[in-house]
XYZ file of C-alpha atoms in Angstrom:
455
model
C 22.117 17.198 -19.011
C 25.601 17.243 -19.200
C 26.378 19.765 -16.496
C 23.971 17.755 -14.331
C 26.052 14.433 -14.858
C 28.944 16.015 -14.276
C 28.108 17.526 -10.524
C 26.159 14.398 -9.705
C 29.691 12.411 -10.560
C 31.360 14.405 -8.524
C 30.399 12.283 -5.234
C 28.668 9.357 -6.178
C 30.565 5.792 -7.477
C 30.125 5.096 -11.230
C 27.761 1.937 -10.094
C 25.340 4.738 -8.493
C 24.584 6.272 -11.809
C 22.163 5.032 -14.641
C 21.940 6.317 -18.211
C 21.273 3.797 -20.107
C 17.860 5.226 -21.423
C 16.760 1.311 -22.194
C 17.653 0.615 -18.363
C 16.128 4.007 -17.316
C 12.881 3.538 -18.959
C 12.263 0.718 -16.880
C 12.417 3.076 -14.089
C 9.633 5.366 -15.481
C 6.306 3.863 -13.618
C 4.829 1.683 -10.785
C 2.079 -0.553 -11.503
C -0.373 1.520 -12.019
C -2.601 1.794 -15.303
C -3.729 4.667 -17.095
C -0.786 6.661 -15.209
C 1.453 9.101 -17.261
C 4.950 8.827 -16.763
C 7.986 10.751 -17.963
C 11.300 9.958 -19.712
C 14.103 10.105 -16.778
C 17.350 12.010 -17.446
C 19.363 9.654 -15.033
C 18.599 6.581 -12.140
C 20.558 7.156 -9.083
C 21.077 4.211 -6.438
C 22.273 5.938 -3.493
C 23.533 3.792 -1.095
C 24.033 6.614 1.658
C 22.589 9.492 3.486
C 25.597 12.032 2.216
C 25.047 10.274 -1.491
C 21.338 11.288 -1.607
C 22.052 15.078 0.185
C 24.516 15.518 -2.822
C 21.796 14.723 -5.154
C 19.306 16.856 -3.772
C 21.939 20.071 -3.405
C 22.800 19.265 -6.763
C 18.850 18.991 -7.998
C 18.416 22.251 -5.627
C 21.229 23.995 -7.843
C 20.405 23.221 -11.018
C 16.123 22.956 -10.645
C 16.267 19.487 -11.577
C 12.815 17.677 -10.323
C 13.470 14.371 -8.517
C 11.310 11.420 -7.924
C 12.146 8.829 -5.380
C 11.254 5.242 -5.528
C 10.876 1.989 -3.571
C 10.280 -1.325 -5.347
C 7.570 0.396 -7.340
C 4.991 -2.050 -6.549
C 2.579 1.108 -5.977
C -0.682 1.177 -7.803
C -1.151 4.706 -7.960
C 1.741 6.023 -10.058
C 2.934 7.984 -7.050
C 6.942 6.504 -7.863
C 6.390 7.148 -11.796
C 9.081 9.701 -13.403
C 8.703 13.399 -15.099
C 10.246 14.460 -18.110
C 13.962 14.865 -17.346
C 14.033 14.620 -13.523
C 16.074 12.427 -11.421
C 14.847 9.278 -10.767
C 16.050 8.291 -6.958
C 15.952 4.853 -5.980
C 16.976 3.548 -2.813
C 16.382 0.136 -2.851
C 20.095 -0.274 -2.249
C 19.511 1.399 1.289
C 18.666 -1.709 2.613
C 20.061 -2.267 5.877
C 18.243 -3.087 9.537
C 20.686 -1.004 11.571
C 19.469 -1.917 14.378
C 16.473 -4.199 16.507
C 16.275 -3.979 20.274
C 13.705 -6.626 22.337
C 14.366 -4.100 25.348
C 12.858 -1.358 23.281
C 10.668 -3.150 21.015
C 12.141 -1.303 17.516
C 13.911 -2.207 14.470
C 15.600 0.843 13.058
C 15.837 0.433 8.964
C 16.612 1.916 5.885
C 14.216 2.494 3.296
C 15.446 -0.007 1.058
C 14.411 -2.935 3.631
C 12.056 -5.485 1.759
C 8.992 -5.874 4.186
C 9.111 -9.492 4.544
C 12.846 -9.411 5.205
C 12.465 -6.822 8.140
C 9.432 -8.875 9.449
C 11.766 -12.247 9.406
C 14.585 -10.907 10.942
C 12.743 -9.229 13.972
C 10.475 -12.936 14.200
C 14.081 -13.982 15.030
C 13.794 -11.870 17.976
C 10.751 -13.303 19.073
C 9.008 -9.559 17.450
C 6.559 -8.638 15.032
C 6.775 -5.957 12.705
C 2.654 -6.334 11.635
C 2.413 -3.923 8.133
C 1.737 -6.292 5.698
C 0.530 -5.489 2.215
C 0.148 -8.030 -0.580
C 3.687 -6.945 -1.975
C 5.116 -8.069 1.380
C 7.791 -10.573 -0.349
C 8.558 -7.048 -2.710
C 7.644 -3.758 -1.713
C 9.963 -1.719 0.439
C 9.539 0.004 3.991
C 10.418 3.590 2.509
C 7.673 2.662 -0.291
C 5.221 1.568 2.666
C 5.850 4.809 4.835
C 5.715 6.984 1.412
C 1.963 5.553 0.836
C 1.278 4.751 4.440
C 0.484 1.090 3.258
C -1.973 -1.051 5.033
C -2.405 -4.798 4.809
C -4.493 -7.887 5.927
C -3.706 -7.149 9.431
C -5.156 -3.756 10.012
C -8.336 -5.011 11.638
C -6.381 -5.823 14.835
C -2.925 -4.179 14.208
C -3.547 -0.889 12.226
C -1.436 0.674 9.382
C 2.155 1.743 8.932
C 1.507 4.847 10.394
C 1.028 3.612 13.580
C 4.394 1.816 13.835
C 6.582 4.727 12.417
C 8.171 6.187 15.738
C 10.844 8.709 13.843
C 12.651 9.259 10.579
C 15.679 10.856 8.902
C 14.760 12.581 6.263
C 16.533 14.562 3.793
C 14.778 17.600 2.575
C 15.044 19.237 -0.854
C 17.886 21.481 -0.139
C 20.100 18.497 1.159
C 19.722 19.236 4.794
C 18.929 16.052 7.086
C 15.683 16.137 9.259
C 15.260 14.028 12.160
C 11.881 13.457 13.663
C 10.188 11.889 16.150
C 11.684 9.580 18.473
C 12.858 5.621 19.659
C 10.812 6.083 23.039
C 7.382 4.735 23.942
C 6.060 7.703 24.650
C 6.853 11.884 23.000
C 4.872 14.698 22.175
C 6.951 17.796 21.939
C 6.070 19.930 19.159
C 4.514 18.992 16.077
C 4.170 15.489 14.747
C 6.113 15.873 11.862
C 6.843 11.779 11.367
C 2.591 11.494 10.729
C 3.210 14.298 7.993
C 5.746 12.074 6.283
C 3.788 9.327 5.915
C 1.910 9.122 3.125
C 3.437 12.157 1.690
C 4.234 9.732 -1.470
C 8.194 11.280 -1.670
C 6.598 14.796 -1.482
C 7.841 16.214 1.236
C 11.408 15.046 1.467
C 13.703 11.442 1.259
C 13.090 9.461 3.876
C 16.764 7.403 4.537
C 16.397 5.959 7.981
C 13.166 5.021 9.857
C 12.634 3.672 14.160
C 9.668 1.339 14.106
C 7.701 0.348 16.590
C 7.825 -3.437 16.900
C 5.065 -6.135 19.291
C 5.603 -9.346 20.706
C 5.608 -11.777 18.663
C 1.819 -13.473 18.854
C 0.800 -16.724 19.247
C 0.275 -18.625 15.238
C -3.306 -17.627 13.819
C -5.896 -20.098 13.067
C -8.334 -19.052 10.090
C -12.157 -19.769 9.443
C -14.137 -19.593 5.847
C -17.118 -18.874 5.574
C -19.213 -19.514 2.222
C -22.316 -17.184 1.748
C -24.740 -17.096 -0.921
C -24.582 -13.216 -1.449
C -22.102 -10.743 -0.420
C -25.055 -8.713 1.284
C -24.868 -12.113 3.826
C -20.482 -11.636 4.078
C -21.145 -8.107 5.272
C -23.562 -8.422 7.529
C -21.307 -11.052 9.367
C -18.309 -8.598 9.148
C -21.071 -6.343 11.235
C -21.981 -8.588 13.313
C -18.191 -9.557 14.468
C -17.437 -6.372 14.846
C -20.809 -5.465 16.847
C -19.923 -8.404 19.286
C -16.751 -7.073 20.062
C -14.541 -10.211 18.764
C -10.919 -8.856 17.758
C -9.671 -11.108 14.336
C -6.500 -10.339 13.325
C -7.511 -10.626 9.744
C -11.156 -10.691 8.537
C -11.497 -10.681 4.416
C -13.745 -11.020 1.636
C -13.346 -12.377 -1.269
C -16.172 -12.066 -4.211
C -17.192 -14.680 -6.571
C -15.234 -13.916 -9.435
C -11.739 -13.381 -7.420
C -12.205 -16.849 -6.080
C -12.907 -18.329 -9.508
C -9.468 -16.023 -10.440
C -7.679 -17.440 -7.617
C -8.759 -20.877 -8.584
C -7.919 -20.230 -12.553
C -4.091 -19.454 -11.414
C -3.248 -21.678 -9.018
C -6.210 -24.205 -8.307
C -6.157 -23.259 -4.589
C -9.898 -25.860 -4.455
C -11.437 -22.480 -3.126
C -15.553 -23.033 -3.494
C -16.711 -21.757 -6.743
C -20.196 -21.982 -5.843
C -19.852 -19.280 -2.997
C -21.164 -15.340 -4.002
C -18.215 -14.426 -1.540
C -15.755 -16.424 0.707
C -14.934 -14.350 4.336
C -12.097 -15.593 5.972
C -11.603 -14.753 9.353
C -8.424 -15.662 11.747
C -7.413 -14.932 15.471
C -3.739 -15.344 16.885
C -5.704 -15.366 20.436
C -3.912 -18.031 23.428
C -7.435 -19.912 22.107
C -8.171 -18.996 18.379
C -10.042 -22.349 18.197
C -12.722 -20.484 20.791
C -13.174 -17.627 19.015
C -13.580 -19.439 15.537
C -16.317 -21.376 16.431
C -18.139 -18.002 18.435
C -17.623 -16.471 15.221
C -18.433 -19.200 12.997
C -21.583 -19.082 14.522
C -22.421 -15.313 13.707
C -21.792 -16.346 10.099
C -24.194 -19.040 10.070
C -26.881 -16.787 11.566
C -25.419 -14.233 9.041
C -26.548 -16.500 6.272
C -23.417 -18.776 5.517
C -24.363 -21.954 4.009
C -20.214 -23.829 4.801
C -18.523 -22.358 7.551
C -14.784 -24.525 7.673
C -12.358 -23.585 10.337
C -9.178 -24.916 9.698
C -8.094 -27.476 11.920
C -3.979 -25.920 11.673
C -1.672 -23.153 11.202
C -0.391 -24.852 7.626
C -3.963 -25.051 6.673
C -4.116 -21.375 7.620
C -1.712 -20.047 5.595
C -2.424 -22.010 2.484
C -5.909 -19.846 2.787
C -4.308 -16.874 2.874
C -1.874 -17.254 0.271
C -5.045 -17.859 -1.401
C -5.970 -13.890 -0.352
C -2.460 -12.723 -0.940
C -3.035 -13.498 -4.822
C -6.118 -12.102 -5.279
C -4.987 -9.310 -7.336
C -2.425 -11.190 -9.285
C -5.064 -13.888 -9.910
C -7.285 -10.864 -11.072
C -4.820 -9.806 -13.647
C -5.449 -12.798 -15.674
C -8.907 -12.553 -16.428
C -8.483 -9.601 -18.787
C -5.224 -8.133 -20.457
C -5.299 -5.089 -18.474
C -6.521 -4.141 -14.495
C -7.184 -1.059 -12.406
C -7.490 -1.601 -9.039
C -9.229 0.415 -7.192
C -8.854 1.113 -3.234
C -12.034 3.001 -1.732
C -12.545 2.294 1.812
C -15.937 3.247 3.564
C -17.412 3.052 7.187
C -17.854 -1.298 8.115
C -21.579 -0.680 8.008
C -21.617 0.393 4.425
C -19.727 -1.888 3.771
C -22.562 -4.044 2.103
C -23.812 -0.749 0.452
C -20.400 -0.383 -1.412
C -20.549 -4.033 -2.670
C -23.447 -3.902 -3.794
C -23.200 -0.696 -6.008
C -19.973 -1.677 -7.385
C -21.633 -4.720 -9.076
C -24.215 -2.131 -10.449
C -21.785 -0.419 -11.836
C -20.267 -3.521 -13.329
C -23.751 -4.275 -14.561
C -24.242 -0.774 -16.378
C -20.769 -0.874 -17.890
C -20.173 -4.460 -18.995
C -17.404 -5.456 -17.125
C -15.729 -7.668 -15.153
C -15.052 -5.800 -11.713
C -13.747 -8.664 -9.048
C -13.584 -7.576 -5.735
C -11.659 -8.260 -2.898
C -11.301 -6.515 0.858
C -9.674 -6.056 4.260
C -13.555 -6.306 5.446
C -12.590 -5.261 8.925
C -11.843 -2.127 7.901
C -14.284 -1.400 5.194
C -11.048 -1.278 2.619
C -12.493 -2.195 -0.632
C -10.290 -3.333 -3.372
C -12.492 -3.440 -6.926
C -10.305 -4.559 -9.539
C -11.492 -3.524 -13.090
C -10.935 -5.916 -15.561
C -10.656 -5.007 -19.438
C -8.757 -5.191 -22.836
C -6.598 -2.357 -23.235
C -6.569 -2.841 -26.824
C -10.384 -2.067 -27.165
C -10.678 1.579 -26.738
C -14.069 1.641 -25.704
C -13.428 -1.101 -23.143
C -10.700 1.049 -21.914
C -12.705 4.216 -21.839
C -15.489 2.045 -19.762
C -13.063 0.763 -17.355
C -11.306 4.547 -16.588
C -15.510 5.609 -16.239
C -16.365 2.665 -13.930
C -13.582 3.576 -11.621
C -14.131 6.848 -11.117
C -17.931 5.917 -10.316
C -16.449 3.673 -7.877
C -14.709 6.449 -6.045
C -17.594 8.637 -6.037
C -20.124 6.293 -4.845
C -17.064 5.713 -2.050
C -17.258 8.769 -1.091
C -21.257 9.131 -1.023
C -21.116 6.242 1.473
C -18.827 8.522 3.705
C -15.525 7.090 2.639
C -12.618 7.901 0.993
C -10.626 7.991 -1.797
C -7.530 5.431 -0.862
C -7.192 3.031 2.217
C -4.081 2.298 1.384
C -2.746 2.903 -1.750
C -2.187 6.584 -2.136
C -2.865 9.108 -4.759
C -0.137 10.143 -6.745
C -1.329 10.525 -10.609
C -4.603 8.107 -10.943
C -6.142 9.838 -7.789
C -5.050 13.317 -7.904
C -8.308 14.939 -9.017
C -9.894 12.790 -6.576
C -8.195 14.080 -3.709
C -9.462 17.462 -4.435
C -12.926 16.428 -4.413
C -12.385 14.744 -0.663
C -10.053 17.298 1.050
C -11.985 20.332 -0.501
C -10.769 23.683 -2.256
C -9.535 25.320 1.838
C -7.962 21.244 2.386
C -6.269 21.577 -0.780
C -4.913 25.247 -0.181
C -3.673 23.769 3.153
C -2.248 20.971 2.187
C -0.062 23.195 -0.901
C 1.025 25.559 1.406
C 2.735 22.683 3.728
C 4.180 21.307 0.811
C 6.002 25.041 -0.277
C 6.988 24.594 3.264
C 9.089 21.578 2.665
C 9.808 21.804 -0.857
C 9.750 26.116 -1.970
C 11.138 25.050 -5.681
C 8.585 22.193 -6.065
C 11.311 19.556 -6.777
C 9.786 16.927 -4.866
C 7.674 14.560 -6.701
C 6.427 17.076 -8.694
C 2.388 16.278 -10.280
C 1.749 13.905 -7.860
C -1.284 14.249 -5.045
C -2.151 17.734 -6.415
């Protein structure tokens, strides 16, 4: 420990270094629940590229594991710490270096908050679209580490599809750069697509080119009330059948609006089985409301509002963007879950998550980008009742199964790190797994990076 302090001094300002173990433990985990996490030997804050190649030479030299971290919003315990590693945080990287109109990028650091980057490019007349629930908190590096998703990926897509290159410094210390800042490049392999998503194990990401859009026209945004959720996903189908392009279609069960409702008295209908909101930032969104307002009524909606404004709009989905803090106060404890399936199962999945809810006594609230069959169940339980726990860690895992019996997977969105590890093996498969551990040896020989998370 000493001899570790003492190298890691060497180059990096007393304000870079945390030992405090009452200020480090609050370092040790995301968000996640039932997520083990380790007791830190030291924080770093890095707030350059040479600071964080010194700390990986120095973890390199003396085998110390290191975990990096974003705003630890993550709810898979992908950021949480191991027993005497380095815990690297580099939410004081925060600068936008750069943003261009000409070629439609913003280059960042990792520590950029979302919402600031997507501001300051708005300013530009751009759109940066990633945009999870954390938007206001979570951090690009911590979106490209869990290739994060969003209400926007029915029309937009996920992070991956906006990250155009990185810096990245491997485990030795060396610096990586990938990819590119053109429109178009395909020499060799895509090593930027490897990055993301590799939760931190593959190397530190300091410096990231995305791809920006024009900034689109405001959205408008319908709700649609339906007496089951069977009815809310058959309308998603039938949206999606017609060929209509939302930028945001959602779901919302019963007991997430009543949530919703309980926290901040949004006036959301608590009579609805599930409330689908649906929005277009088309030149008419007022066109495509009512075309699709009508495939919900023949869906089986019984109150189908569109709102008449943009402020209207967004008072809706701040309504969505709560749903999982809402959900947090119906019991003392959550796990959220985040199985995504094909759209047309989606109905299937809803359905057999409330059996399971049924056959385990609890409270599971759902929630879900419905365009893209991204499923959010959020177990609710007391963590002080042990067999409550227990039935809440046995109804989750049913959920991922019964995910991945409907063809799906594992995690839309929110990566695997701890909570989904033994999951992943399951989906990728005992030659995907043997794959996937020989890339990271590739990257990472000494198994420094991240080490127990994914697999």
């Amino acid at each position: 420990m000493s001899d570790l302090l003492e190298r890691l001094r060497a180059e990096l300002p007393p304000e870079a270094l945390i030992t405090d173990p009452d200020v480090t433990a609050s370092y040790a985990h995301d968000m996640a629940s039932f997520c083990e996490a380790g007791v830190p030997a030291v924080v770093v804050l890095p707030r350059t590229v040479e600071q964080v190649q010194h700390v990986m030479r120095t973890a390199t030299a003396l085998r110390v594991p290191v975990v990096p971290q974003g705003a630890r919003t993550g709810l898979s315990g992908a950021a949480n710490a191991s027993d005497g590693c380095i815990v690297l945080s580099l939410v004081k990287m925060d600068r936008i270096l750069e943003i261009s109109p000409v070629d439609r990028i913003a280059v960042v650091e990792p520590g950029v908050i979302n919402a600031v980057l997507s501001r300051a490019v708005g300013e530009h007349g751009l759109y940066y679209p990633p945009d999870p629930s954390s938007w206001e908190m979570c951090t690009i590096g911590g979106n490209i580490g869990t290739a994060s998703g969003g209400l926007c990926c029915v029309k937009y897509g996920v992070t991956a599809e906006y990250v155009l290159g990185l810096d990245v410094v491997l485990a030795d210390g060396r610096l990586l750069t990938t990819g590119r800042r053109t429109a178009k490049g395909v020499a060799g392999y895509d090593l930027t697509r490897l990055f993301v998503g590799s939760e931190g194990s593959l190397g530190i990401v300091v410096k990231a080119v995305l791809a920006l859009r024009p900034q689109p026209p405001r959205q408008l945004v319908l709700a649609a009330e339906f007496p089951s959720a069977a009815g809310a996903c058959d309308a998603v189908c039938r949206i999606m059948e017609r060929g209509h392009t939302p930028s945001l279609l959602e779901l919302m069960d019963r007991t997430t609006v009543r949530a919703v409702n309980q926290l901040a008295a949004m006036g959301l209908p608590e009579t609805t089985e599930a409330l689908l909101l649906c929005a277009f930032d088309t030149p008419d969104p007022a066109a495509d409301l009512a075309a699709v307002g009508e495939l919900c009524t023949a869906a089986g909606a019984t109150e189908v509002v569109p709102a008449d404004n943009p402020a209207e709009s967004e008072l809706l989905l701040q309504a969505r963007r709560m749903s999982l803090t809402a959900l947090e106060t119906v019991k003392s404890a959550t796990m959220i879950d985040d199985v995504c399936v094909p759209r047309s199962r989606l109905g299937a999945m809803l359905a057999g998550t409330a059996a399971i809810a049924e056959e385990y006594d609890l409270t599971i609230g759902v929630c879900a980008h419905a365009g893209d069959g991204n499923t959010h169940p959020v177990v609710c339980f007391d963590h002080t009742d042990p067999d409550e726990s227990r039935r809440a860690r046995e109804s989750f895992d049913a959920i991922m199964a019964l995910g991945l019996q409907l063809g799906g997977t594992i995690t839309g969105e929110h990566g695997v790190g701890v909570l989904k590890k033994e999951w992943l093996a399951r989906e990728l498969g005992e030659t995907g797994v043997e794959l996937q551990r020989g890339i990271k040896a590739a990257f990472d020989p000494l198994g420094l990076l991240n080490p127990g998370k994914l697999f």
